[in-house]
Coordinates of N, CA, C and O in Angstrom, one line a residue:
M1 N 4.8 -8.7 21.6 CA 5.2 -8.1 20.2 C 6.2 -8.4 19.5 O 7.5 -8.4 20.2
T2 N 6.1 -8.9 18.3 CA 7.5 -9.3 17.5 C 8.5 -8.0 17.1 O 7.7 -6.7 17.3
T3 N 9.7 -8.0 17.1 CA 10.3 -7.2 17.3 C 10.6 -6.6 15.5 O 10.2 -7.5 14.7
P4 N 11.1 -5.2 15.3 CA 10.8 -4.7 14.0 C 11.8 -5.9 13.1 O 11.4 -5.8 11.9
D5 N 12.9 -6.4 13.7 CA 13.6 -7.2 12.7 C 13.1 -8.6 12.5 O 13.5 -9.3 11.5
E6 N 12.0 -9.0 12.9 CA 11.4 -10.2 12.4 C 9.9 -9.9 11.8 O 9.5 -10.7 11.5
L7 N 9.9 -8.6 11.2 CA 8.6 -8.1 10.5 C 9.1 -7.8 9.0 O 10.2 -7.4 8.9
A8 N 8.2 -8.0 8.3 CA 8.1 -7.6 6.8 C 7.8 -6.0 6.7 O 6.6 -5.7 7.3
S9 N 8.4 -5.1 6.4 CA 8.3 -3.9 6.5 C 7.6 -3.5 5.2 O 8.8 -3.7 4.2
V10 N 6.9 -2.4 4.9 CA 6.4 -1.9 3.7 C 6.3 -0.5 4.0 O 5.6 0.1 5.3
R11 N 6.8 0.5 3.0 CA 7.1 1.9 3.4 C 5.4 2.4 2.4 O 5.7 2.4 1.4
Y12 N 4.9 3.3 3.1 CA 3.8 4.1 2.4 C 3.9 5.4 2.7 O 4.2 5.8 3.9
I13 N 4.2 6.6 1.7 CA 4.1 7.5 2.1 C 2.8 8.3 1.8 O 2.0 7.9 1.3
V14 N 2.7 9.1 3.1 CA 1.4 9.5 3.4 C 1.4 11.2 3.8 O 2.4 11.7 3.8
D15 N 0.5 11.9 3.4 CA 0.6 13.2 3.4 C 0.1 13.6 5.0 O 0.4 15.0 5.4
D16 N -0.5 12.7 5.7 CA -0.8 13.0 7.0 C -0.8 11.9 8.0 O -1.6 10.9 7.9
V17 N 0.2 11.9 8.8 CA 0.6 10.7 9.4 C -0.6 10.2 10.6 O -0.9 9.2 10.7
A18 N -0.9 11.4 11.2 CA -2.1 11.3 12.2 C -3.3 10.6 11.8 O -4.0 9.7 12.2
A19 N -3.6 10.9 10.5 CA -4.7 10.5 9.7 C -4.6 8.9 9.1 O -5.2 8.0 9.3
A20 N -3.6 8.7 8.8 CA -3.1 7.4 8.6 C -3.1 6.4 9.5 O -3.5 5.2 9.5
V21 N -2.3 6.8 10.8 CA -2.3 6.1 12.0 C -3.9 5.6 12.2 O -4.4 4.6 12.6
H22 N -4.8 6.5 12.2 CA -6.2 6.3 12.7 C -6.8 5.6 11.7 O -7.6 4.4 12.2
F23 N -6.6 5.4 10.5 CA -7.3 4.8 9.4 C -6.9 3.2 9.6 O -7.7 2.4 9.8
Y24 N -5.6 2.9 9.6 CA -5.0 1.5 9.9 C -5.3 1.0 11.3 O -5.8 -0.1 11.4
T25 N -5.3 1.7 12.2 CA -5.8 1.3 13.7 C -7.1 0.9 14.0 O -7.7 0.1 14.7
T26 N -7.9 1.9 13.4 CA -9.4 1.9 13.6 C -10.2 1.0 12.7 O -11.0 0.4 13.2
H27 N -9.5 0.8 11.4 CA -10.3 0.0 10.4 C -9.9 -1.0 10.0 O -10.6 -2.2 9.5
L28 N -8.5 -1.7 10.1 CA -7.8 -2.5 9.5 C -7.2 -3.4 10.7 O -6.3 -4.3 10.2
G29 N -7.4 -3.3 11.7 CA -7.1 -4.2 12.6 C -5.3 -3.8 13.2 O -4.7 -4.9 13.7
F30 N -4.6 -3.0 12.4 CA -3.3 -2.5 13.1 C -3.0 -1.9 14.4 O -4.3 -1.4 14.9
T31 N -1.9 -2.1 15.0 CA -1.7 -1.6 16.3 C -0.5 -0.8 16.1 O 0.4 -0.9 15.5
L32 N -0.4 0.4 16.7 CA 0.5 1.5 16.9 C 1.8 0.9 17.5 O 1.6 0.3 18.6
H33 N 2.7 1.0 16.8 CA 4.1 0.5 16.8 C 5.0 1.5 17.7 O 5.1 1.4 18.8
T34 N 5.3 2.5 16.9 CA 5.9 3.8 17.4 C 5.3 5.0 16.6 O 4.4 4.7 15.9
N35 N 5.5 6.1 17.4 CA 4.7 7.4 16.7 C 5.4 8.7 17.1 O 4.9 9.6 18.0
P36 N 6.7 8.8 16.5 CA 7.2 10.2 16.3 C 6.7 11.3 15.3 O 7.3 11.8 14.7
A37 N 5.1 11.0 15.1 CA 4.7 12.1 14.4 C 4.9 13.7 14.9 O 5.5 13.8 16.0
P38 N 4.7 14.6 13.6 CA 4.0 14.5 12.6 C 4.8 13.5 11.3 O 4.4 13.4 10.4
A39 N 6.1 13.5 11.6 CA 7.0 13.0 10.4 C 6.8 11.7 10.2 O 6.8 11.1 8.8
F40 N 6.4 10.7 11.2 CA 6.6 9.2 11.0 C 5.7 8.6 11.9 O 5.7 9.0 13.2
A41 N 5.5 7.4 11.7 CA 4.9 6.3 12.6 C 4.9 5.2 11.9 O 4.7 4.9 10.8
D42 N 4.8 3.8 12.8 CA 4.6 2.5 12.4 C 3.4 2.1 12.9 O 3.2 2.2 14.2
V43 N 2.8 1.1 12.0 CA 1.9 0.3 13.0 C 2.1 -1.3 12.3 O 2.9 -1.4 11.3
V44 N 1.6 -2.0 13.3 CA 2.0 -3.5 12.9 C 0.5 -4.3 12.7 O -0.5 -4.2 13.9
R45 N 0.7 -5.3 12.0 CA -0.6 -6.1 12.0 C 0.0 -7.4 11.6 O 0.5 -7.6 10.6
G46 N 0.0 -8.6 12.5 CA 0.9 -9.8 12.0 C 2.2 -9.6 11.6 O 2.9 -8.8 12.9
P47 N 2.8 -10.3 10.8 CA 4.2 -10.0 10.6 C 4.2 -8.9 9.5 O 5.5 -8.6 9.2
L48 N 3.4 -7.7 9.5 CA 3.5 -6.7 8.7 C 3.9 -5.6 9.3 O 2.7 -5.2 10.3
R49 N 4.9 -4.7 9.3 CA 5.1 -3.6 9.7 C 5.0 -2.3 9.1 O 5.6 -2.5 7.7
L50 N 3.8 -1.7 8.9 CA 3.7 -0.4 7.9 C 4.3 0.7 8.4 O 3.9 1.2 9.5
L51 N 5.4 1.4 7.5 CA 6.0 2.5 7.8 C 5.2 3.5 7.1 O 4.9 3.7 6.0
L52 N 4.4 4.5 8.0 CA 3.9 5.5 7.6 C 4.7 6.9 7.6 O 5.0 7.4 8.6
S53 N 5.1 7.3 6.3 CA 6.3 8.5 6.1 C 5.6 9.5 5.8 O 5.2 9.7 4.4
G54 N 5.8 10.6 6.7 CA 4.9 12.0 6.2 C 6.1 12.8 5.3 O 7.2 12.5 5.4
P55 N 5.6 13.9 5.2 CA 6.6 14.9 4.3 C 7.8 15.1 5.1 O 8.7 15.4 4.2
A56 N 7.7 15.2 6.3 CA 9.0 15.5 6.9 C 10.1 14.4 7.3 O 11.1 14.6 7.6
S57 N 9.6 13.3 6.9 CA 10.4 12.1 7.1 C 11.5 11.9 5.9 O 11.3 12.3 4.9
S58 N 12.6 11.3 6.5 CA 13.6 10.8 5.7 C 13.2 10.2 4.4 O 13.6 10.3 3.4
G59 N 12.3 9.1 4.6 CA 11.7 8.2 3.9 C 11.1 8.6 2.9 O 11.3 8.7 1.6
A60 N 10.3 9.8 3.1 CA 9.6 10.8 2.0 C 10.2 11.6 1.4 O 10.3 11.9 0.2
R61 N 11.5 12.1 2.0 CA 12.2 13.1 1.2 C 13.0 12.2 0.3 O 13.6 12.7 -0.7
A62 N 13.3 11.1 0.5 CA 14.2 10.4 -0.5 C 13.4 10.0 -1.7 O 13.9 9.5 -2.6
T63 N 12.1 10.2 -1.8 CA 11.4 9.9 -2.9 C 11.6 10.7 -4.1 O 11.6 12.1 -3.7
P64 N 11.7 10.3 -5.2 CA 11.9 11.1 -6.5 C 10.5 12.1 -6.6 O 9.5 11.5 -6.3
D65 N 10.9 13.1 -7.1 CA 9.8 14.3 -7.5 C 8.8 13.6 -8.7 O 7.6 13.5 -8.3
D66 N 9.4 12.7 -9.2 CA 8.4 12.2 -10.3 C 7.5 10.9 -9.7 O 6.8 10.2 -10.7
A67 N 7.9 11.0 -8.4 CA 7.1 9.5 -8.0 C 6.2 9.7 -6.7 O 6.2 9.1 -5.8
T68 N 5.7 10.9 -7.1 CA 4.8 11.3 -5.7 C 3.5 10.6 -5.7 O 2.8 10.8 -4.6
A69 N 2.9 10.2 -6.9 CA 1.5 9.9 -6.7 C 1.6 8.1 -6.4 O 2.6 7.6 -6.5
P70 N 0.6 7.9 -5.6 CA 0.5 6.4 -5.3 C 0.7 5.5 -6.3 O 0.6 5.7 -7.5
G71 N 1.6 4.3 -6.2 CA 2.0 3.3 -7.2 C 0.9 2.3 -7.5 O -0.2 2.5 -6.5
R72 N 1.1 1.5 -8.1 CA 0.3 0.2 -8.5 C 0.6 -0.7 -7.3 O -0.3 -1.7 -7.3
N73 N 1.5 -0.5 -6.5 CA 1.5 -1.7 -5.2 C 0.8 -1.5 -4.4 O 0.0 -0.3 -4.3
R74 N 0.5 -2.5 -3.4 CA -0.4 -2.3 -2.5 C 0.0 -3.6 -1.4 O 0.5 -4.4 -1.9
I75 N -0.8 -3.5 -0.4 CA -0.2 -4.6 0.7 C -1.7 -5.2 0.5 O -2.7 -4.9 0.2
H76 N -1.4 -6.6 1.3 CA -2.6 -7.6 0.8 C -3.0 -8.3 2.1 O -1.9 -8.5 2.9
L77 N -4.2 -7.9 2.5 CA -4.5 -8.4 3.8 C -5.5 -9.5 3.6 O -6.7 -9.1 2.7
I78 N -5.2 -10.6 4.1 CA -6.4 -11.7 4.1 C -7.3 -11.5 5.0 O -7.2 -11.0 6.3
V79 N -8.6 -11.6 4.8 CA -9.7 -11.3 5.6 C -10.6 -12.9 5.7 O -10.7 -13.3 4.6
D80 N -11.5 -13.1 6.6 CA -12.3 -14.2 6.6 C -13.7 -14.2 5.7 O -14.1 -15.1 5.1
D81 N -14.0 -13.0 6.0 CA -15.2 -12.8 5.4 C -15.3 -11.2 4.6 O -15.6 -10.1 5.1
L82 N -15.1 -11.2 3.1 CA -14.9 -10.0 2.4 C -16.1 -9.3 2.6 O -16.1 -7.9 2.6
D83 N -17.6 -9.5 2.5 CA -18.6 -9.1 2.5 C -19.0 -8.2 3.9 O -19.3 -7.0 3.8
T84 N -18.6 -8.9 5.1 CA -18.7 -8.2 6.3 C -17.5 -7.0 6.2 O -18.1 -6.0 6.7
E85 N -16.6 -7.5 5.9 CA -15.5 -6.2 6.2 C -15.8 -5.2 5.1 O -15.9 -4.1 5.5
I86 N -16.4 -5.5 3.7 CA -16.9 -4.2 3.0 C -18.0 -3.4 3.5 O -18.2 -2.2 3.3
D87 N -19.2 -4.4 4.3 CA -20.0 -3.5 4.6 C -19.7 -2.6 5.8 O -20.3 -1.3 6.3
Q88 N -18.6 -3.0 6.6 CA -18.1 -2.5 7.9 C -17.3 -1.0 7.5 O -17.7 0.0 7.9
L89 N -16.5 -1.2 6.5 CA -15.8 -0.1 5.8 C -16.8 0.8 5.0 O -16.7 2.0 5.1
R90 N -17.7 0.4 4.3 CA -18.7 1.4 3.9 C -19.3 2.1 4.8 O -19.6 3.3 4.6
A91 N -20.0 1.5 6.0 CA -20.5 2.2 7.0 C -19.7 3.5 7.6 O -20.1 4.1 8.1
A92 N -18.4 3.1 7.6 CA -17.3 4.0 7.9 C -17.0 5.1 6.8 O -16.2 5.9 7.2
R93 N -17.7 5.0 6.0 CA -17.7 6.0 4.8 C -16.2 6.0 4.1 O -15.5 6.9 3.8
L94 N -15.5 4.8 4.1 CA -14.2 4.7 3.5 C -14.7 4.7 1.8 O -15.2 4.2 1.4
S95 N -13.3 4.9 1.3 CA -13.4 4.8 -0.3 C -12.6 3.8 -0.8 O -11.5 3.2 -0.6
F96 N -13.3 3.1 -1.6 CA -13.1 1.7 -2.2 C -12.7 2.2 -3.9 O -13.2 3.4 -4.5
R97 N -11.5 1.6 -4.4 CA -11.0 1.9 -5.7 C -11.5 0.9 -6.6 O -10.9 1.1 -8.0
S98 N -12.1 -0.2 -6.3 CA -12.7 -1.3 -7.5 C -13.8 -1.6 -6.9 O -14.1 -1.6 -5.8
D99 N -14.4 -2.7 -7.8 CA -15.4 -3.6 -7.2 C -14.8 -4.6 -6.9 O -13.5 -5.1 -7.0
V100 N -15.5 -5.8 -6.2 CA -15.1 -7.2 -5.9 C -14.8 -7.8 -7.2 O -15.8 -7.8 -8.3
I101 N -13.6 -8.5 -7.2 CA -13.2 -9.2 -8.4 C -13.1 -10.6 -7.7 O -12.7 -11.1 -6.7
A102 N -13.8 -11.6 -8.7 CA -13.6 -12.7 -8.1 C -12.5 -13.8 -9.3 O -12.8 -13.3 -10.3
G103 N -11.9 -14.8 -8.9 CA -11.1 -15.5 -9.7 C -10.9 -16.9 -8.9 O -11.6 -17.1 -7.6
P104 N -10.1 -17.9 -9.4 CA -10.0 -19.2 -8.8 C -9.5 -19.0 -7.4 O -9.7 -19.7 -6.9
G105 N -8.6 -18.2 -7.1 CA -8.1 -18.1 -5.7 C -8.8 -17.5 -4.9 O -8.5 -17.7 -3.6
G106 N -9.5 -16.6 -5.2 CA -10.8 -15.9 -4.1 C -11.2 -14.7 -4.4 O -11.4 -14.7 -5.9
R107 N -11.6 -13.9 -3.8 CA -12.0 -12.6 -4.0 C -11.8 -11.5 -3.4 O -10.9 -11.7 -2.2
Q108 N -11.4 -10.2 -4.2 CA -10.9 -9.1 -3.4 C -11.4 -8.0 -4.1 O -12.1 -7.9 -4.7
I109 N -11.0 -6.8 -3.2 CA -11.5 -5.3 -3.4 C -10.4 -4.5 -2.9 O -9.5 -4.7 -2.2
L110 N -10.3 -3.3 -3.8 CA -9.2 -2.2 -3.4 C -9.8 -1.4 -2.5 O -10.7 -0.7 -3.0
L111 N -9.0 -0.9 -1.8 CA -9.4 0.0 -0.7 C -8.4 1.2 -0.6 O -7.0 0.7 -0.9
A112 N -8.6 2.4 -0.5 CA -7.6 3.4 -0.3 C -7.8 3.9 0.7 O -8.5 4.3 1.5
D113 N -6.1 4.2 1.4 CA -6.2 5.0 2.4 C -6.5 6.5 2.5 O -6.5 7.0 1.2
P114 N -6.1 7.2 3.5 CA -6.4 8.8 3.5 C -5.3 9.5 2.2 O -5.7 10.6 1.6
A115 N -4.3 8.8 1.9 CA -3.1 9.4 1.0 C -3.4 8.6 -0.3 O -2.7 9.1 -1.4
G116 N -4.2 7.7 -0.5 CA -4.4 7.1 -1.8 C -3.8 6.0 -2.1 O -3.7 5.2 -3.2
N117 N -3.2 5.5 -0.9 CA -2.2 4.4 -1.2 C -3.5 3.0 -0.9 O -4.2 3.1 -0.4
L118 N -3.0 1.9 -1.8 CA -3.8 0.9 -2.2 C -3.9 -0.1 -1.0 O -2.7 -0.7 -0.4
I119 N -4.9 -0.7 -0.6 CA -5.0 -2.0 0.6 C -5.9 -3.2 -0.4 O -7.1 -2.7 -0.9
E120 N -5.3 -3.9 -0.5 CA -6.2 -5.4 -1.1 C -6.7 -5.9 0.0 O -5.9 -6.6 1.0
L121 N -8.0 -6.1 0.1 CA -8.6 -7.3 1.0 C -9.1 -8.3 0.4 O -9.5 -8.1 -0.8
F122 N -8.5 -9.2 0.7 CA -8.8 -10.6 0.1 C -9.3 -11.8 0.8 O -8.9 -12.0 1.9
E123 N -10.2 -12.5 0.3 CA -11.0 -13.5 0.7 C -10.5 -14.7 -0.1 O -11.1 -14.6 -1.1
P124 N -9.7 -15.8 0.9 CA -9.4 -16.9 -0.1 C -10.7 -17.9 -0.5 O -11.5 -17.7 0.3
A125 N -10.4 -18.5 -1.5 CA -11.5 -19.4 -2.1 C -11.6 -20.6 -1.2 O -10.6 -20.9 -0.8
P126 N -12.7 -20.9 -1.0 CA -12.9 -22.3 -0.2 C -12.1 -23.4 -0.7 O -11.9 -23.6 -1.9
R127 N -11.4 -24.0 0.0 CA -10.6 -25.4 -0.4 C -11.5 -26.5 -0.4 O -12.4 -26.8 0.5

């Protein structure tokens, strides 16, 4: 496995670390890296290390009170077949936050994790 200093890290504030770990490892192909839950865990997919910070973590405590709602930022995951991904995630009763949007670069849809953080699933347009 790549070491943390070789990864790009993104922190998501979550209200339930175990639920977030389950979501990312079960549905989106991440693997568990460390898990000192309930405060924190991190999961890895390729070069992305996703820091899942629960209410007791220092990362969550550093967040200003007026920034507690999920933001407009999101991680961007490239998929080979968006329709198949959508079908599998809908079968797992997961919550989408948008419809499929198509543009010159490809197609995308937004998925929400259990805390409401956004994940963009993106299928590049054929070249």
